[in-house]
CSV table of C-alpha atoms in Angstrom, one decimal:
chain,number,residue,atom,x,y,z
E,1,MET,CA,-0.2,-0.1,0.1
E,2,SER,CA,1.2,3.2,-1.0
E,3,ARG,CA,1.6,6.4,1.2
E,4,ALA,CA,-1.3,8.0,-1.3
E,5,ASP,CA,-3.3,5.1,0.0
E,6,LEU,CA,-2.7,5.6,3.6
E,7,PHE,CA,-3.8,9.3,3.0
E,8,GLU,CA,-6.9,8.8,0.9
E,9,GLY,CA,-7.6,5.9,3.9
E,10,LYS,CA,-7.1,8.4,6.5
E,11,ARG,CA,-9.4,10.9,4.4
E,12,GLU,CA,-12.1,8.9,4.0
E,13,ALA,CA,-12.3,7.7,7.4
E,14,SER,CA,-12.6,11.5,8.9
E,15,MET,CA,-15.4,12.1,6.0
E,16,ILE,CA,-19.0,12.4,7.4
E,17,SER,CA,-21.2,10.0,4.7
E,18,LEU,CA,-24.7,11.4,4.6
E,19,THR,CA,-27.2,11.1,1.3
E,20,ARG,CA,-27.6,14.2,-0.7
E,21,GLU,CA,-31.0,14.9,1.5
E,22,ASP,CA,-29.5,14.4,4.3
E,23,TRP,CA,-27.5,17.2,4.1
E,24,ALA,CA,-30.5,19.5,2.7
E,25,GLU,CA,-32.2,19.1,5.5
E,26,ILE,CA,-28.9,20.2,7.7
E,27,TYR,CA,-28.4,22.6,5.5
E,28,TYR,CA,-32.2,24.4,5.5
E,29,ALA,CA,-31.7,23.8,9.3
E,30,LEU,CA,-28.7,26.0,9.3
E,31,GLU,CA,-30.7,28.6,7.4
E,32,THR,CA,-33.1,28.7,10.2
E,33,LYS,CA,-30.5,29.1,12.6
E,34,SER,CA,-29.1,32.0,10.7
E,35,ARG,CA,-32.5,33.7,10.4
E,36,ALA,CA,-33.3,33.4,13.8
E,37,LEU,CA,-29.7,34.9,14.8
E,38,ARG,CA,-30.2,38.0,12.3
E,39,GLN,CA,-33.7,38.6,14.3
E,40,GLY,CA,-32.1,38.7,17.5
E,41,LYS,CA,-33.8,35.4,18.4
E,42,TYR,CA,-30.7,33.8,20.0
E,43,GLY,CA,-27.5,34.9,21.4
E,44,ALA,CA,-25.5,35.8,24.3
E,45,GLU,CA,-26.2,39.5,25.4
E,46,ASP,CA,-23.2,39.4,27.0
E,47,ASN,CA,-21.2,39.0,23.9
E,48,PRO,CA,-22.7,41.0,21.6
E,49,GLY,CA,-20.2,40.4,18.7
E,50,GLN,CA,-21.0,36.2,18.9
E,51,ASP,CA,-23.9,36.4,17.0
E,52,ALA,CA,-21.8,38.0,14.1
E,53,GLU,CA,-19.4,35.1,14.3
E,54,TRP,CA,-22.1,32.2,14.4
E,55,ILE,CA,-23.7,33.6,11.7
E,56,ALA,CA,-20.2,34.0,9.2
E,57,HIS,CA,-19.7,30.4,10.8
E,58,ILE,CA,-22.9,28.9,9.5
E,59,GLU,CA,-22.6,31.1,6.2
E,60,ALA,CA,-19.7,29.0,5.3
E,61,VAL,CA,-21.2,25.4,6.5
E,62,LYS,CA,-24.2,25.9,4.2
E,63,GLN,CA,-22.0,27.1,1.4
E,64,ALA,CA,-20.0,23.8,1.9
E,65,ILE,CA,-23.0,21.7,1.7
E,66,GLY,CA,-24.6,23.3,-1.4
E,67,PRO,CA,-28.7,24.5,-0.8
E,68,ASP,CA,-29.6,20.9,-2.5
E,69,GLY,CA,-27.2,19.2,-0.5
E,70,ALA,CA,-25.6,18.0,-3.6
E,71,ALA,CA,-22.0,19.6,-3.4
E,72,ALA,CA,-21.5,18.0,0.6
E,73,ALA,CA,-22.6,14.7,-0.4
E,74,HIS,CA,-20.6,14.2,-3.5
E,75,GLN,CA,-17.7,15.8,-2.2
E,76,GLY,CA,-18.1,14.9,1.4
E,77,VAL,CA,-17.5,16.9,4.5
E,78,GLU,CA,-15.1,16.6,7.0
E,79,ARG,CA,-15.4,16.1,10.4
E,80,SER,CA,-14.8,18.9,13.0
E,81,LYS,CA,-11.8,18.2,15.1
C-alpha cells in the first residue's frame, strides 16, 4: 500500500457520509438558525459580537453543503476536530 493510499484512507475515515437529502435537511436547519440569529432570537447578550461570528460560521458551512445537498454528498464534509 502506497503513502497516497494510506492518506486517502485516513481522509475517507475523517469524512462524514450522509445522503444528499440528509445534507439538504442540515442546510435548511442552518438557514433557520441563521435567520433566527439575524432576527435577534438567539445569542448571548453578554457577548454582542458572538452572533456575527456564529452567522459567519453558519454561512461558511452552508456554502460547503450547498442548498440541495449535492456538494456535500458528492465531495463529503470533513469532521470537525
